[in-house]
CSV table of C-alpha atoms in Angstrom, one decimal:
chain,number,residue,atom,x,y,z
A,224,ASP,CA,-9.8,-10.5,-3.0
A,225,ALA,CA,-11.3,-11.5,0.3
A,226,LYS,CA,-12.2,-8.8,2.6
A,227,THR,CA,-10.7,-8.6,6.1
A,228,THR,CA,-11.9,-7.3,9.4
A,229,GLN,CA,-9.6,-5.6,11.9
A,230,PRO,CA,-10.3,-3.8,15.2
A,231,PRO,CA,-10.0,0.0,14.5
A,232,SER,CA,-7.5,0.7,17.4
A,233,MET,CA,-5.3,-1.0,19.9
A,234,ASP,CA,-2.9,0.1,22.6
A,235,CYS,CA,0.3,-1.8,23.6
A,236,ALA,CA,2.8,-1.0,26.4
A,237,GLU,CA,6.3,-0.3,25.1
A,238,GLY,CA,8.5,-3.5,25.4
A,239,ARG,CA,5.5,-5.8,25.4
A,240,ALA,CA,4.4,-7.9,22.5
A,241,ALA,CA,1.7,-6.4,20.3
A,242,ASN,CA,-0.8,-8.8,18.9
A,243,LEU,CA,-2.9,-7.6,16.1
A,244,PRO,CA,-5.8,-9.8,14.9
A,245,CYS,CA,-7.4,-10.0,11.5
A,246,ASN,CA,-10.4,-12.0,10.4
A,247,HIS,CA,-10.7,-13.2,6.8
A,248,SER,CA,-13.4,-15.8,6.9
A,249,THR,CA,-14.0,-15.8,3.1
A,250,ILE,CA,-10.4,-16.5,2.2
A,251,SER,CA,-9.8,-18.9,-0.6
A,252,GLY,CA,-7.1,-21.6,-0.7
A,253,ASN,CA,-4.8,-19.8,-2.9
A,254,GLU,CA,-5.0,-16.4,-1.2
A,255,TYR,CA,-2.1,-15.1,0.7
A,256,VAL,CA,-2.3,-12.9,3.8
A,257,TYR,CA,-0.1,-9.7,3.8
A,258,TRP,CA,0.6,-7.2,6.4
A,259,TYR,CA,1.6,-3.6,5.8
A,260,ARG,CA,1.9,-0.7,8.1
A,261,GLN,CA,1.7,3.0,7.6
A,262,ILE,CA,3.5,5.3,9.8
A,263,HIS,CA,1.7,8.7,10.0
A,264,SER,CA,1.2,9.7,6.3
A,265,GLN,CA,4.3,8.0,4.9
A,266,GLY,CA,4.1,5.3,2.3
A,267,PRO,CA,2.9,1.9,3.5
A,268,GLN,CA,5.7,-0.5,4.5
A,269,TYR,CA,5.6,-4.2,3.7
A,270,ILE,CA,6.0,-6.3,6.8
A,271,ILE,CA,5.3,-10.0,6.2
A,272,HIS,CA,3.1,-12.4,4.3
A,273,GLY,CA,2.0,-16.0,4.6
A,274,LEU,CA,-0.2,-18.7,2.9
A,275,LYS,CA,-0.8,-21.5,5.5
A,276,ASN,CA,2.4,-21.8,7.7
A,277,ASN,CA,3.4,-19.4,10.4
A,278,GLU,CA,6.0,-17.0,9.3
A,279,THR,CA,8.7,-14.9,11.0
A,280,ASN,CA,11.1,-12.3,9.8
A,281,GLU,CA,13.2,-9.6,11.5
A,282,MET,CA,10.1,-7.3,12.0
A,283,ALA,CA,7.4,-9.6,13.0
A,284,SER,CA,5.7,-13.0,13.2
A,285,LEU,CA,2.5,-14.0,11.4
A,286,ILE,CA,0.3,-16.7,12.9
A,287,ILE,CA,-2.4,-18.1,10.6
A,288,THR,CA,-5.1,-20.3,12.0
A,289,GLU,CA,-5.4,-23.9,10.6
A,290,ASP,CA,-8.7,-23.1,8.9
A,291,ARG,CA,-7.1,-19.9,7.6
A,292,LYS,CA,-10.0,-17.8,8.6
A,293,SER,CA,-7.9,-15.6,10.7
A,294,SER,CA,-4.5,-14.4,11.5
A,295,THR,CA,-2.4,-12.6,14.1
A,296,LEU,CA,0.5,-10.2,13.5
A,297,ILE,CA,2.9,-10.3,16.4
A,298,LEU,CA,5.5,-7.5,17.1
A,299,PRO,CA,7.5,-9.2,19.8
A,300,HIS,CA,8.8,-6.0,21.6
A,301,ALA,CA,6.8,-3.0,20.6
A,302,THR,CA,8.7,0.3,20.6
A,303,LEU,CA,7.3,3.8,20.2
A,304,ARG,CA,8.3,3.7,16.5
A,305,ASP,CA,5.9,0.9,16.0
A,306,THR,CA,3.0,3.3,16.4
A,307,ALA,CA,1.3,3.1,13.0
A,308,VAL,CA,-1.8,2.0,11.2
A,309,TYR,CA,-1.4,-1.8,10.5
A,310,TYR,CA,-3.3,-3.3,7.4
A,311,CYS,CA,-4.1,-6.9,6.8
A,312,ILE,CA,-4.7,-7.7,3.2
A,313,VAL,CA,-5.7,-10.9,1.5
A,314,ARG,CA,-4.5,-11.2,-2.0
A,315,THR,CA,-4.8,-13.6,-5.0
A,316,GLY,CA,-2.4,-13.4,-7.9
A,317,ALA,CA,-3.4,-9.9,-8.8
A,318,ASN,CA,-1.1,-7.1,-7.8
A,319,ASN,CA,-3.8,-4.7,-6.6
A,320,LEU,CA,-3.7,-4.6,-2.8
A,321,PHE,CA,-7.0,-3.8,-1.1
A,322,PHE,CA,-6.2,-1.6,1.8
A,323,GLY,CA,-9.1,-1.4,4.3
A,324,THR,CA,-9.1,0.9,7.2
A,325,GLY,CA,-6.7,-1.1,9.3
A,326,THR,CA,-5.8,-1.1,13.0
A,327,ARG,CA,-4.4,2.1,14.5
A,328,LEU,CA,-1.8,0.6,17.1
A,329,THR,CA,-0.5,3.2,19.7
A,330,VAL,CA,2.5,2.1,21.6
A,331,ILE,CA,2.4,3.6,25.1
A,332,PRO,CA,5.6,4.5,27.0
B,686,GLU,CA,19.5,2.4,-1.9
B,687,ALA,CA,16.4,0.7,-3.2
B,688,GLN,CA,13.6,3.3,-3.5
B,689,VAL,CA,10.6,4.8,-5.1
B,690,THR,CA,10.7,8.6,-5.5
B,691,GLN,CA,7.8,10.9,-6.2
B,692,ASN,CA,7.8,14.6,-7.2
B,693,PRO,CA,6.5,16.9,-6.1
B,694,ARG,CA,5.9,15.9,-2.6
B,695,TYR,CA,3.3,18.8,-2.1
B,696,LEU,CA,1.3,20.6,-4.6
B,697,ILE,CA,-1.4,23.2,-4.4
B,698,THR,CA,-3.1,24.0,-7.8
B,699,VAL,CA,-6.3,25.4,-9.2
B,700,THR,CA,-9.1,23.6,-11.0
B,701,GLY,CA,-8.4,22.8,-14.6
B,702,LYS,CA,-4.7,23.3,-14.7
B,703,LYS,CA,-2.9,20.2,-15.9
B,704,LEU,CA,-0.4,18.6,-13.8
B,705,THR,CA,1.9,15.7,-13.7
B,706,VAL,CA,3.1,13.8,-10.7
B,707,THR,CA,6.3,11.8,-11.4
B,708,CYS,CA,7.2,8.4,-10.0
B,709,SER,CA,10.5,6.7,-10.5
B,710,GLN,CA,12.0,3.5,-9.1
B,711,ASN,CA,15.6,2.1,-9.2
B,712,MET,CA,14.9,-1.6,-8.6
B,713,ASN,CA,14.1,-2.7,-12.2
B,714,HIS,CA,10.6,-3.6,-11.1
B,715,GLU,CA,8.1,-4.7,-13.8
B,716,TYR,CA,5.0,-3.6,-11.8
B,717,MET,CA,4.1,-0.1,-10.9
B,718,SER,CA,0.9,1.4,-9.4
B,719,TRP,CA,-0.8,4.5,-8.3
B,720,TYR,CA,-3.0,4.7,-5.3
B,721,ARG,CA,-4.8,7.6,-3.6
B,722,GLN,CA,-5.7,7.7,0.0
B,723,ASP,CA,-8.6,9.7,1.5
B,724,PRO,CA,-9.8,9.8,5.1
B,725,GLY,CA,-12.0,6.9,6.0
B,726,LEU,CA,-11.5,5.2,2.6
B,727,GLY,CA,-8.1,3.7,2.8
B,728,LEU,CA,-5.9,3.4,-0.2
B,729,ARG,CA,-7.5,2.9,-3.5
B,730,GLN,CA,-5.8,1.9,-6.7
B,731,ILE,CA,-6.0,4.4,-9.7
B,732,TYR,CA,-3.9,2.8,-12.4
B,733,TYR,CA,-1.3,0.1,-12.7
B,734,SER,CA,1.3,-1.1,-15.2
B,735,MET,CA,2.7,-4.7,-15.6
B,736,ASN,CA,5.5,-3.6,-17.7
B,737,VAL,CA,6.6,-1.0,-20.3
B,738,GLU,CA,3.6,0.1,-22.6
B,739,VAL,CA,1.3,-2.1,-20.5
B,740,THR,CA,-1.1,-0.1,-18.4
B,741,ASP,CA,-4.7,-0.7,-16.9
B,742,LYS,CA,-7.2,0.8,-14.8
B,743,GLY,CA,-7.6,0.2,-11.1
B,744,ASP,CA,-10.6,1.0,-8.9
B,745,VAL,CA,-10.8,4.7,-9.4
B,746,PRO,CA,-9.3,5.7,-12.8
B,747,GLU,CA,-11.7,8.7,-13.7
B,748,GLY,CA,-9.9,11.9,-14.2
B,749,TYR,CA,-6.4,10.3,-14.4
B,750,LYS,CA,-4.0,9.2,-17.1
B,751,VAL,CA,-0.8,7.4,-17.0
B,752,SER,CA,2.0,6.3,-19.2
B,753,ARG,CA,4.8,3.8,-19.1
B,754,LYS,CA,7.3,4.6,-21.7
B,755,GLU,CA,10.4,3.4,-19.5
B,756,LYS,CA,10.6,0.7,-17.0
B,757,ARG,CA,11.6,3.0,-14.2
B,758,ASN,CA,9.1,5.8,-14.5
B,759,PHE,CA,5.3,5.8,-14.2
B,760,PRO,CA,3.9,9.3,-14.2
B,761,LEU,CA,0.4,10.2,-13.1
B,762,ILE,CA,-1.3,12.9,-15.2
B,763,LEU,CA,-4.3,15.0,-14.2
B,764,GLU,CA,-5.4,16.7,-17.4
B,765,SER,CA,-8.1,18.9,-15.7
B,766,PRO,CA,-7.9,18.6,-12.0
B,767,SER,CA,-10.8,19.1,-9.9
B,768,PRO,CA,-11.3,19.6,-6.2
B,769,ASN,CA,-12.4,15.9,-5.6
B,770,GLN,CA,-9.0,14.9,-6.6
B,771,THR,CA,-7.5,16.6,-3.6
B,772,SER,CA,-5.8,13.5,-1.9
B,773,LEU,CA,-2.6,11.9,-0.9
B,774,TYR,CA,-1.1,10.0,-3.7
B,775,PHE,CA,1.3,7.1,-3.5
B,776,CYS,CA,3.2,5.3,-6.2
B,777,ALA,CA,4.3,1.7,-5.7
B,778,SER,CA,6.4,-0.9,-7.4
B,779,SER,CA,7.2,-4.5,-7.2
B,780,THR,CA,8.6,-7.4,-9.2
B,781,TRP,CA,6.0,-9.4,-11.0
B,782,VAL,CA,6.7,-12.5,-9.2
B,783,ALA,CA,6.6,-11.0,-5.7
B,784,GLY,CA,3.7,-8.7,-6.5
B,785,GLY,CA,2.4,-8.5,-3.0
B,786,GLU,CA,5.6,-7.1,-1.5
B,787,GLN,CA,5.3,-3.6,-2.9
B,788,TYR,CA,7.6,-0.7,-2.2
B,789,PHE,CA,5.7,2.6,-1.7
B,790,GLY,CA,6.9,6.1,-2.5
B,791,PRO,CA,6.7,8.9,0.2
B,792,GLY,CA,3.5,10.3,-1.1
B,793,THR,CA,2.4,13.5,-2.9
B,794,ARG,CA,-0.1,15.6,-1.1
B,795,LEU,CA,-2.2,17.5,-3.7
B,796,THR,CA,-4.7,20.0,-3.2
B,797,VAL,CA,-6.9,21.4,-5.9
B,798,THR,CA,-8.7,24.6,-5.2
């Protein structure tokens, strides 16, 4: 699987949009981008995934650049409960998810 | 409620004493997996199973065994635990088709002294 690069930490004011970037410059054409988050030491939680098109669900939006070398996860209205480590993962058909060190998002009141 | 359960949640044991961490899912998922999480290293896959009686090594399988006799259960066995296996362990499951959307258990914190 292609490796990803994320900033180690970010802050976001409560109620504002949190935009978490991810670089995956070596991504292949058939590799999906997945986002998970881990709150404290709980089990990771799936958020969203995409291949080429932008995606939105009840939790977040995923914006993938046209060249697919980077993506951004958007939490539209961050709350204190969104404080977590966010992982960007690039995956082929295998089910092994390579979790890097992620971005620690702190939502500030 | 769809869930992955693990037991025990916390365990302190001594070197060499065999232990088993259980994992069970109620979603009829084909795929199950074990990860360990250590500070600064992220989550690393230990073993995975694509279906009953089908298991394979992940990235860090040394010192661990697994079995998949039933679809819902995927126990992790440490035959002779050592202090370097002190870690936070997660079990995960998914359908084979939606393999990237994995459901994770709550974790088992293991300390080997």
